[in-house]
XYZ file of C-alpha atoms in Angstrom:
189
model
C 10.201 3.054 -2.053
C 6.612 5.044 -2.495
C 3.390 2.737 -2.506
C 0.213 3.526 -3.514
C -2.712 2.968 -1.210
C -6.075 3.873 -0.815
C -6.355 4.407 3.035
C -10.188 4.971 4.161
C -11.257 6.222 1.132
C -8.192 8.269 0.607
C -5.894 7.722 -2.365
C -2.077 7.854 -0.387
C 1.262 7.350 -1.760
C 3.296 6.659 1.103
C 7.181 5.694 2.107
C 7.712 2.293 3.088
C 10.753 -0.062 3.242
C 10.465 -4.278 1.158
C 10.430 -4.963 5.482
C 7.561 -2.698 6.892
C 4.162 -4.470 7.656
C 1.348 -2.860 6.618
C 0.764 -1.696 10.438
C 4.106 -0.098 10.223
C 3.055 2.391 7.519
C -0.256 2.871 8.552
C 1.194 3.734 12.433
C 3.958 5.842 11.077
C 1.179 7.598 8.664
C -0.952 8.642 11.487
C -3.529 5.752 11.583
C -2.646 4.614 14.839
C -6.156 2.513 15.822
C -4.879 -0.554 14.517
C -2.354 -1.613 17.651
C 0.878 -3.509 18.017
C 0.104 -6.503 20.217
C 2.218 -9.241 18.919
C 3.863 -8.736 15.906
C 2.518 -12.562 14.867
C -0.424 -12.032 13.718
C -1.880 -14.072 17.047
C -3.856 -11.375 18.984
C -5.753 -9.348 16.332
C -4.875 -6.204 17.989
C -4.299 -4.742 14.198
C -6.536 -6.178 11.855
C -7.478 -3.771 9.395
C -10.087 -3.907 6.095
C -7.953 -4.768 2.899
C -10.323 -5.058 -0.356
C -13.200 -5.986 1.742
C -11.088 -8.616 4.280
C -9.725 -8.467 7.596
C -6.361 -8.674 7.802
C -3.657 -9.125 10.770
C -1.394 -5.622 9.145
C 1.071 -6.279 11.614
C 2.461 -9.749 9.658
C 0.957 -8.422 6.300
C 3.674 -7.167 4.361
C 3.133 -3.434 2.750
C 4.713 -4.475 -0.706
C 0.878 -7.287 -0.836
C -1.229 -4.416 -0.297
C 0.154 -2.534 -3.478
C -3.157 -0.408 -4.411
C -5.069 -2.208 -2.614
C -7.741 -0.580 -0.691
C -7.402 -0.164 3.244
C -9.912 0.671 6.042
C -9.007 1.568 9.656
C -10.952 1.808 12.667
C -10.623 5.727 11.657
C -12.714 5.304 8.299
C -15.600 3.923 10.041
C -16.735 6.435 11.777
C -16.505 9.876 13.503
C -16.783 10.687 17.199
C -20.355 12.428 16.478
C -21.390 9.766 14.030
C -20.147 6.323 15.062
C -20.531 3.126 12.705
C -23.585 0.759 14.457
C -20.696 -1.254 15.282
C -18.887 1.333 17.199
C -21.723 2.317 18.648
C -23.273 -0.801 20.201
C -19.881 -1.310 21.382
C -20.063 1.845 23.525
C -24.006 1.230 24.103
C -22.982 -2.542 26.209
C -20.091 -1.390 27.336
C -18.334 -4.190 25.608
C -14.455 -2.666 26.446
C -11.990 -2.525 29.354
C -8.857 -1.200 28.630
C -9.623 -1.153 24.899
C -6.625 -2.098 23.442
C -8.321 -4.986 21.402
C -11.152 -2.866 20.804
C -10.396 -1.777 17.252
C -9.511 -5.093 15.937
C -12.455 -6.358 17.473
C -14.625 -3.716 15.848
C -12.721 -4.159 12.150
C -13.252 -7.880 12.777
C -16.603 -7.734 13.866
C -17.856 -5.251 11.015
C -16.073 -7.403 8.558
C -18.291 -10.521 9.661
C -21.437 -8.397 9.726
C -20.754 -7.371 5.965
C -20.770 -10.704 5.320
C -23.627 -12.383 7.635
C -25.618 -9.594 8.455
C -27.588 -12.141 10.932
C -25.173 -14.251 12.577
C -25.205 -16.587 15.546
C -24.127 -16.199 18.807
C -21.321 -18.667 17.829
C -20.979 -17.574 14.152
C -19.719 -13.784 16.244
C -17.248 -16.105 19.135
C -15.964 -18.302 15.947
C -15.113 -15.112 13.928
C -13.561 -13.607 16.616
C -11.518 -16.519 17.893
C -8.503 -14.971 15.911
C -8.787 -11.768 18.142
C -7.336 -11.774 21.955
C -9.084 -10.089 24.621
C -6.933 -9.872 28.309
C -9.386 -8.107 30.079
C -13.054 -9.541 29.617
C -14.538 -13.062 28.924
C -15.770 -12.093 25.609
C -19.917 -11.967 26.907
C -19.754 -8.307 26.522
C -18.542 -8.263 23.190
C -20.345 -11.156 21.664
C -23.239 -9.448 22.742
C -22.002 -5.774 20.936
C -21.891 -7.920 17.704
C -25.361 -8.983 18.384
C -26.841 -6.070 19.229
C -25.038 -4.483 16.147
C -26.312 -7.077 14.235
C -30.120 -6.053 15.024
C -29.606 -2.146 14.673
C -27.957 -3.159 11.396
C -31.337 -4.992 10.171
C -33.576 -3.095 11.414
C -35.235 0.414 9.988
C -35.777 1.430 13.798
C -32.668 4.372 15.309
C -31.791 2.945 18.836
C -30.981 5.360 21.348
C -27.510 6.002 22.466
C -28.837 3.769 26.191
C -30.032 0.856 23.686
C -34.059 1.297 23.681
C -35.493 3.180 20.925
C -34.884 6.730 19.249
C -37.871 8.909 20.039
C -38.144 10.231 17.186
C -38.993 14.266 16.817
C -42.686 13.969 16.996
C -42.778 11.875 20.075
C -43.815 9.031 17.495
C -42.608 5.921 17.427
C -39.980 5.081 19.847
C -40.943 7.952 22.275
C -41.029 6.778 25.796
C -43.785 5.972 27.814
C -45.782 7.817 30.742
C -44.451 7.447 33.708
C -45.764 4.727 35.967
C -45.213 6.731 38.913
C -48.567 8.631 37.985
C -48.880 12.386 38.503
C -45.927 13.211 36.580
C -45.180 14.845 33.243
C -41.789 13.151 32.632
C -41.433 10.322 30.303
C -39.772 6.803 32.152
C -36.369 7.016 31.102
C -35.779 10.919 31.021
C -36.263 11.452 34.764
């Protein structure tokens, strides 16, 4: 049978069976962030945006989503422009093997959409439905945070986490060194 999806903005018709999960035609359809962990909906390897919500794809059948409207971890953001949640991800190194990753990061953006100033345990209870095997979850937690800030906030953080200088040397640019007698700026040595 054909279904009718929007997938990251993108208005698909696409092949499915009555049995496929949602993960199974997004993975067969090229949208393979979302990962196959469990195939219970326990680890959150493959939550996804439907309408707004996260969703565990890989116990959601495709047949619910009927025009509904789908986001990936691929319709957040691109490799030279990264979603603030991607991004502070990367910036505090909050991954290992990075399997959870994605569902982490369609979790975590889903809670920020939501409560754009949460708690440190507001972030662990919203992502208590999403496994991670690798870390103890301080990294991450701290991601959301972080996130969180550069979300509400006007000032550009820098791809190491302190400010964006901007192109005038204005606000955000880095200070003299406190070496003395040098022309570089502490941080770009």
């Amino acid at each position: 049978m054909e279904i009718e999806l929007e997938i990251n903005d993108v208005e698909r018709t696409v092949e499915a069976s009555k049995s496929d999960s949602l993960l199974d035609v997004l993975r067969r359809n090229g949208y393979t962030g979302a990962k196959r962990g469990c195939d219970t909906g326990a680890c959150g390897f493959c939550t996804v945006h439907v309408d707004g919500e996260p969703v565990k794809s890989c116990v959601e059948p495709v047949t619910k989503v009927r025009d509904a409207s789908v986001r990936t971890i691929e319709g957040l953001g691109e490799q030279d422009d990264l979603h603030p949640v991607q991004q502070a991800f990367v910036d505090n190194t909050a991954l290992q093997c990075g399997f959870c990753i994605p569902g982490m990061i369609m979790r975590s953006t889903a809670l920020l959409e939501t409560n754009p100033n949460p708690t440190e345990q507001e972030v662990r209870e919203a992502l208590s439905d999403n496994l991670c095997r690798c870390t103890g979850y301080k990294k991450i937690v701290e991601a959301v945070l972080d996130a969180a800030e550069r979300m509400n906030s006007d000032t550009a953080v820098a791809a190491d986490g302190g400010q964006a200088v901007d192109g005038d040397g204005g606000a955000g640019a880095g200070t003299e060194c406190s070496l003395g007698g040098c022309d570089c700026m502490e941080g770009d040595q």
